[in-house]
Amino acid sequence: MLDSLKNPTVIAAFVTVIGAVIVSLLTVRSTIRAARTTAAATKDAQHIAAEVKRQQETLSRLLVPVVAPSMIDSMKKLWQETANFAASQTPPITDLERRKKFVEALSVWYYTDGNGLFLSSETRDALFRLRCYALLPEEAKDAGFYLDHARYGPKDLPKSDEELSKNLRDKASDLRTALKDQLGIYGVWSEPAGGSTAPRPPEGTPARIMRMITQTATWVIIAGVELLVIAVIAAILFLR
């Protein structure tokens, strides 16, 4: 048996297996340490985000009584301005002069009258998108409007007056929907179908990170144990 222990093959096998086990254990240790660090950083970020949100909600509650009357009035004007363009029963909207006046009215409402102050980013984007769909790039340039067609305009120009009209109606409808979303109309008067369900924890939460790391560590430990068992079996065979 002592002679077998002096065998270079046996020694190499033991060294290889022991090294593999040590590497596996070090990997588990490093992985768990990284998981704890990541989980702690994520938790801190969530606390900061929650505090910022709380401060924003507090500020909103203080501002609502002050700005609500003016905001409702301004949004009612925008609702009325887009009424004829969003209605499906109106004739096709292809007249260039009419579209120019419409874009001008939206610009005055947003910039000159200062109503853009009341819009959320989603509602603002819907408004800018509507303006870019109402006037095509060359039409806007000739009329002296500087619209961000690269960001808000259609990818492909309409091939017919009917398509132009349909696109315009769709974007006007989207804007009106965004207005109602911003005011919370859908949240007040409607409920999700099937009732509410508990949201799934978002990616990156400490609990999910620890769960993934634990699963990884488990597989690494199992692999290390399997290597150890193989090493023992190999040693028994060599020492016979």
mmCIF file of C-alpha atoms in Angstrom:
data_model
loop_
_atom_site.group_PDB
_atom_site.id
_atom_site.type_symbol
_atom_site.label_atom_id
_atom_site.label_comp_id
_atom_site.label_asym_id
_atom_site.label_seq_id
_atom_site.Cartn_x
_atom_site.Cartn_y
_atom_site.Cartn_z
ATOM 1 C CA MET A 1 0.000 0.000 0.000
ATOM 2 C CA LEU A 2 2.860 2.365 0.852
ATOM 3 C CA ASP A 3 4.399 1.629 -2.514
ATOM 4 C CA SER A 4 1.093 2.607 -4.166
ATOM 5 C CA LEU A 5 1.123 5.921 -2.348
ATOM 6 C CA LYS A 6 4.539 6.587 -3.886
ATOM 7 C CA ASN A 7 3.145 5.953 -7.367
ATOM 8 C CA PRO A 8 3.314 9.248 -9.392
ATOM 9 C CA THR A 9 -0.047 8.465 -11.005
ATOM 10 C CA VAL A 10 -1.787 8.135 -7.641
ATOM 11 C CA ILE A 11 -0.146 11.301 -6.349
ATOM 12 C CA ALA A 12 -1.159 13.227 -9.466
ATOM 13 C CA ALA A 13 -4.740 11.977 -9.154
ATOM 14 C CA PHE A 14 -4.947 13.077 -5.509
ATOM 15 C CA VAL A 15 -3.445 16.483 -6.256
ATOM 16 C CA THR A 16 -5.825 17.032 -9.161
ATOM 17 C CA VAL A 17 -8.914 16.093 -7.163
ATOM 18 C CA ILE A 18 -7.909 18.095 -4.091
ATOM 19 C CA GLY A 19 -7.173 21.078 -6.314
ATOM 20 C CA ALA A 20 -10.573 20.773 -7.998
ATOM 21 C CA VAL A 21 -12.331 20.628 -4.622
ATOM 22 C CA ILE A 22 -10.420 23.660 -3.361
ATOM 23 C CA VAL A 23 -11.265 25.629 -6.510
ATOM 24 C CA SER A 24 -14.931 24.672 -6.149
ATOM 25 C CA LEU A 25 -15.030 25.823 -2.531
ATOM 26 C CA LEU A 26 -13.265 29.093 -3.353
ATOM 27 C CA THR A 27 -15.708 29.678 -6.216
ATOM 28 C CA VAL A 28 -18.650 29.147 -3.880
ATOM 29 C CA ARG A 29 -17.146 31.539 -1.339
ATOM 30 C CA SER A 30 -16.480 34.243 -3.938
ATOM 31 C CA THR A 31 -19.915 33.818 -5.485
ATOM 32 C CA ILE A 32 -21.706 34.143 -2.154
ATOM 33 C CA ARG A 33 -19.608 37.175 -1.212
ATOM 34 C CA ALA A 34 -20.398 38.843 -4.549
ATOM 35 C CA ALA A 35 -24.073 38.030 -4.093
ATOM 36 C CA ARG A 36 -24.143 39.655 -0.676
ATOM 37 C CA THR A 37 -22.410 42.767 -1.994
ATOM 38 C CA THR A 38 -24.765 43.019 -4.981
ATOM 39 C CA ALA A 39 -27.820 42.401 -2.821
ATOM 40 C CA ALA A 40 -26.748 45.098 -0.356
ATOM 41 C CA ALA A 41 -26.115 47.613 -3.150
ATOM 42 C CA THR A 42 -29.453 46.799 -4.756
ATOM 43 C CA LYS A 43 -31.234 47.169 -1.442
ATOM 44 C CA ASP A 44 -29.620 50.574 -0.869
ATOM 45 C CA ALA A 45 -30.634 51.704 -4.358
ATOM 46 C CA GLN A 46 -34.206 50.567 -3.729
ATOM 47 C CA HIS A 47 -34.317 52.489 -0.448
ATOM 48 C CA ILE A 48 -33.090 55.626 -2.218
ATOM 49 C CA ALA A 49 -35.612 55.190 -5.052
ATOM 50 C CA ALA A 50 -38.415 54.655 -2.529
ATOM 51 C CA GLU A 51 -37.432 57.803 -0.629
ATOM 52 C CA VAL A 52 -37.289 59.861 -3.833
ATOM 53 C CA LYS A 53 -40.712 58.549 -4.825
ATOM 54 C CA ARG A 54 -42.098 59.387 -1.404
ATOM 55 C CA GLN A 55 -40.759 62.940 -1.648
ATOM 56 C CA GLN A 56 -42.248 63.305 -5.116
ATOM 57 C CA GLU A 57 -45.625 62.072 -3.901
ATOM 58 C CA THR A 58 -45.485 64.515 -0.987
ATOM 59 C CA LEU A 59 -44.686 67.368 -3.353
ATOM 60 C CA SER A 60 -47.472 66.274 -5.701
ATOM 61 C CA ARG A 61 -50.016 66.299 -2.873
ATOM 62 C CA LEU A 62 -48.967 69.834 -1.993
ATOM 63 C CA LEU A 63 -49.116 71.023 -5.599
ATOM 64 C CA VAL A 64 -52.363 69.362 -6.667
ATOM 65 C CA PRO A 65 -54.732 71.833 -4.924
ATOM 66 C CA VAL A 66 -52.784 74.713 -6.468
ATOM 67 C CA VAL A 67 -52.361 73.548 -10.067
ATOM 68 C CA ALA A 68 -55.373 71.246 -10.482
ATOM 69 C CA PRO A 69 -57.869 73.914 -11.651
ATOM 70 C CA SER A 70 -55.468 75.356 -14.225
ATOM 71 C CA MET A 71 -54.373 71.886 -15.356
ATOM 72 C CA ILE A 72 -57.944 70.682 -15.877
ATOM 73 C CA ASP A 73 -58.825 73.794 -17.863
ATOM 74 C CA SER A 74 -55.758 73.470 -20.098
ATOM 75 C CA MET A 75 -56.388 69.800 -20.771
ATOM 76 C CA LYS A 76 -60.023 70.464 -21.600
ATOM 77 C CA LYS A 77 -58.838 72.916 -24.254
ATOM 78 C CA LEU A 78 -56.495 70.330 -25.720
ATOM 79 C CA TRP A 79 -59.290 67.752 -25.638
ATOM 80 C CA GLN A 80 -61.540 70.093 -27.596
ATOM 81 C CA GLU A 81 -58.737 70.993 -30.026
ATOM 82 C CA THR A 82 -58.205 67.339 -30.957
ATOM 83 C CA ALA A 83 -61.871 66.313 -31.034
ATOM 84 C CA ASN A 84 -62.440 66.595 -34.770
ATOM 85 C CA PHE A 85 -59.148 64.921 -35.635
ATOM 86 C CA ALA A 86 -59.709 61.904 -33.384
ATOM 87 C CA ALA A 87 -63.316 61.169 -34.371
ATOM 88 C CA SER A 88 -63.602 58.285 -36.821
ATOM 89 C CA GLN A 89 -66.806 59.607 -38.363
ATOM 90 C CA THR A 90 -65.247 62.805 -39.708
ATOM 91 C CA PRO A 91 -64.216 63.053 -43.379
ATOM 92 C CA PRO A 92 -60.581 62.244 -44.261
ATOM 93 C CA ILE A 93 -58.240 64.968 -42.993
ATOM 94 C CA THR A 94 -56.019 65.758 -45.953
ATOM 95 C CA ASP A 95 -56.297 69.524 -46.391
ATOM 96 C CA LEU A 96 -52.818 70.979 -45.864
ATOM 97 C CA GLU A 97 -53.991 74.366 -44.589
ATOM 98 C CA ARG A 98 -56.224 72.722 -42.046
ATOM 99 C CA ARG A 99 -53.352 70.588 -40.816
ATOM 100 C CA LYS A 100 -51.070 73.617 -40.599
ATOM 101 C CA LYS A 101 -53.589 75.474 -38.443
ATOM 102 C CA PHE A 102 -53.963 72.395 -36.278
ATOM 103 C CA VAL A 103 -50.207 72.122 -35.670
ATOM 104 C CA GLU A 104 -50.020 75.846 -34.992
ATOM 105 C CA ALA A 105 -52.827 75.569 -32.448
ATOM 106 C CA LEU A 106 -51.046 72.710 -30.685
ATOM 107 C CA SER A 107 -47.803 74.705 -30.629
ATOM 108 C CA VAL A 108 -49.504 77.780 -29.200
ATOM 109 C CA TRP A 109 -51.224 75.631 -26.580
ATOM 110 C CA TYR A 110 -47.962 73.975 -25.548
ATOM 111 C CA TYR A 111 -45.417 76.766 -25.830
ATOM 112 C CA THR A 112 -47.086 80.172 -25.915
ATOM 113 C CA ASP A 113 -49.818 79.484 -23.368
ATOM 114 C CA GLY A 114 -47.443 77.476 -21.180
ATOM 115 C CA ASN A 115 -49.662 74.418 -20.910
ATOM 116 C CA GLY A 116 -46.725 72.124 -21.558
ATOM 117 C CA LEU A 117 -45.914 72.585 -17.864
ATOM 118 C CA PHE A 118 -48.802 70.294 -16.976
ATOM 119 C CA LEU A 119 -47.960 67.370 -19.241
ATOM 120 C CA SER A 120 -46.244 64.188 -18.184
ATOM 121 C CA SER A 121 -43.429 62.903 -20.381
ATOM 122 C CA GLU A 122 -45.746 60.284 -21.927
ATOM 123 C CA THR A 123 -48.439 62.841 -22.755
ATOM 124 C CA ARG A 124 -45.849 65.283 -24.101
ATOM 125 C CA ASP A 125 -44.430 62.612 -26.405
ATOM 126 C CA ALA A 126 -47.942 61.813 -27.633
ATOM 127 C CA LEU A 127 -48.477 65.507 -28.427
ATOM 128 C CA PHE A 128 -45.168 65.864 -30.279
ATOM 129 C CA ARG A 129 -45.876 62.672 -32.191
ATOM 130 C CA LEU A 130 -49.262 64.009 -33.273
ATOM 131 C CA ARG A 131 -47.669 67.212 -34.573
ATOM 132 C CA CYS A 132 -45.135 65.243 -36.617
ATOM 133 C CA TYR A 133 -47.856 63.045 -38.101
ATOM 134 C CA ALA A 134 -50.020 66.056 -38.924
ATOM 135 C CA LEU A 135 -47.302 67.693 -41.044
ATOM 136 C CA LEU A 136 -44.792 65.693 -43.030
ATOM 137 C CA PRO A 137 -41.142 66.861 -42.975
ATOM 138 C CA GLU A 138 -41.246 68.930 -46.171
ATOM 139 C CA GLU A 139 -44.649 70.392 -45.295
ATOM 140 C CA ALA A 140 -43.431 71.411 -41.839
ATOM 141 C CA LYS A 141 -40.265 72.961 -43.277
ATOM 142 C CA ASP A 142 -42.196 74.982 -45.848
ATOM 143 C CA ALA A 143 -44.601 76.173 -43.140
ATOM 144 C CA GLY A 144 -41.762 77.243 -40.839
ATOM 145 C CA PHE A 145 -42.335 74.596 -38.175
ATOM 146 C CA TYR A 146 -39.330 72.879 -36.637
ATOM 147 C CA LEU A 147 -40.597 69.449 -35.688
ATOM 148 C CA ASP A 148 -38.527 66.511 -34.495
ATOM 149 C CA HIS A 149 -39.564 64.050 -37.186
ATOM 150 C CA ALA A 150 -36.475 61.916 -36.584
ATOM 151 C CA ARG A 151 -37.737 61.114 -33.081
ATOM 152 C CA TYR A 152 -41.498 61.440 -33.313
ATOM 153 C CA GLY A 153 -42.370 61.182 -36.998
ATOM 154 C CA PRO A 154 -43.446 58.121 -38.986
ATOM 155 C CA LYS A 155 -40.743 55.793 -40.257
ATOM 156 C CA ASP A 156 -42.405 55.599 -43.659
ATOM 157 C CA LEU A 157 -44.311 58.395 -45.368
ATOM 158 C CA PRO A 158 -47.995 57.680 -46.012
ATOM 159 C CA LYS A 159 -48.727 56.348 -49.482
ATOM 160 C CA SER A 160 -52.224 57.817 -49.759
ATOM 161 C CA ASP A 161 -54.479 60.482 -48.309
ATOM 162 C CA GLU A 162 -56.451 57.766 -46.540
ATOM 163 C CA GLU A 163 -53.327 56.483 -44.800
ATOM 164 C CA LEU A 164 -52.326 60.025 -43.843
ATOM 165 C CA SER A 165 -55.768 60.644 -42.368
ATOM 166 C CA LYS A 166 -55.818 57.342 -40.500
ATOM 167 C CA ASN A 167 -52.373 57.943 -39.011
ATOM 168 C CA LEU A 168 -53.419 61.388 -37.860
ATOM 169 C CA ARG A 169 -56.586 60.084 -36.245
ATOM 170 C CA ASP A 170 -54.683 57.315 -34.487
ATOM 171 C CA LYS A 171 -52.150 59.735 -33.019
ATOM 172 C CA ALA A 172 -54.871 62.164 -31.952
ATOM 173 C CA SER A 173 -56.649 59.279 -30.232
ATOM 174 C CA ASP A 174 -53.394 58.254 -28.548
ATOM 175 C CA LEU A 175 -52.948 61.767 -27.189
ATOM 176 C CA ARG A 176 -56.469 61.833 -25.775
ATOM 177 C CA THR A 177 -55.873 58.450 -24.152
ATOM 178 C CA ALA A 178 -52.626 59.767 -22.638
ATOM 179 C CA LEU A 179 -54.524 62.744 -21.226
ATOM 180 C CA LYS A 180 -56.986 60.444 -19.483
ATOM 181 C CA ASP A 181 -54.163 58.255 -18.214
ATOM 182 C CA GLN A 182 -52.381 61.263 -16.756
ATOM 183 C CA LEU A 183 -55.524 62.423 -14.987
ATOM 184 C CA GLY A 184 -56.075 58.931 -13.621
ATOM 185 C CA ILE A 185 -59.457 58.508 -15.268
ATOM 186 C CA TYR A 186 -58.881 54.871 -16.168
ATOM 187 C CA GLY A 187 -57.577 54.091 -12.695
ATOM 188 C CA VAL A 188 -60.635 55.653 -11.070
ATOM 189 C CA TRP A 189 -63.366 54.218 -13.276
ATOM 190 C CA SER A 190 -61.996 50.847 -14.315
ATOM 191 C CA GLU A 191 -60.361 47.778 -12.835
ATOM 192 C CA PRO A 192 -58.091 45.254 -14.513
ATOM 193 C CA ALA A 193 -59.859 42.209 -15.882
ATOM 194 C CA GLY A 194 -59.708 39.249 -13.531
ATOM 195 C CA GLY A 195 -58.889 41.377 -10.515
ATOM 196 C CA SER A 196 -55.511 42.421 -9.246
ATOM 197 C CA THR A 197 -52.620 40.020 -8.994
ATOM 198 C CA ALA A 198 -49.521 40.304 -6.877
ATOM 199 C CA PRO A 199 -46.679 41.686 -8.992
ATOM 200 C CA ARG A 200 -43.685 39.503 -9.601
ATOM 201 C CA PRO A 201 -40.542 40.785 -7.862
ATOM 202 C CA PRO A 202 -38.536 42.817 -10.373
ATOM 203 C CA GLU A 203 -35.250 41.599 -11.756
ATOM 204 C CA GLY A 204 -32.331 42.484 -9.552
ATOM 205 C CA THR A 205 -34.083 42.434 -6.152
ATOM 206 C CA PRO A 206 -31.961 41.060 -3.289
ATOM 207 C CA ALA A 207 -34.240 38.045 -2.807
ATOM 208 C CA ARG A 208 -33.966 36.976 -6.451
ATOM 209 C CA ILE A 209 -30.229 37.591 -6.537
ATOM 210 C CA MET A 210 -29.683 35.469 -3.438
ATOM 211 C CA ARG A 211 -31.901 32.732 -4.862
ATOM 212 C CA MET A 212 -29.904 32.592 -8.095
ATOM 213 C CA ILE A 213 -26.605 32.621 -6.243
ATOM 214 C CA THR A 214 -27.793 29.906 -3.863
ATOM 215 C CA GLN A 215 -28.765 27.714 -6.796
ATOM 216 C CA THR A 216 -25.377 28.269 -8.426
ATOM 217 C CA ALA A 217 -23.535 27.529 -5.197
ATOM 218 C CA THR A 218 -25.546 24.347 -4.725
ATOM 219 C CA TRP A 219 -24.551 23.053 -8.135
ATOM 220 C CA VAL A 220 -20.894 23.901 -7.475
ATOM 221 C CA ILE A 221 -20.949 22.045 -4.138
ATOM 222 C CA ILE A 222 -22.580 19.026 -5.755
ATOM 223 C CA ALA A 223 -19.899 19.009 -8.429
ATOM 224 C CA GLY A 224 -17.192 19.207 -5.751
ATOM 225 C CA VAL A 225 -18.699 16.299 -3.815
ATOM 226 C CA GLU A 226 -18.903 14.237 -6.987
ATOM 227 C CA LEU A 227 -15.216 14.896 -7.682
ATOM 228 C CA LEU A 228 -14.343 13.909 -4.134
ATOM 229 C CA VAL A 229 -16.261 10.644 -4.464
ATOM 230 C CA ILE A 230 -14.479 9.912 -7.728
ATOM 231 C CA ALA A 231 -11.159 10.621 -6.030
ATOM 232 C CA VAL A 232 -11.912 8.197 -3.204
ATOM 233 C CA ILE A 233 -12.928 5.475 -5.625
ATOM 234 C CA ALA A 234 -9.808 6.060 -7.698
ATOM 235 C CA ALA A 235 -7.640 5.893 -4.586
ATOM 236 C CA ILE A 236 -9.194 2.608 -3.495
ATOM 237 C CA LEU A 237 -8.557 1.109 -6.894
ATOM 238 C CA PHE A 238 -4.946 2.267 -6.962
ATOM 239 C CA LEU A 239 -4.226 1.097 -3.403
ATOM 240 C CA ARG A 240 -5.407 -2.470 -3.997
#
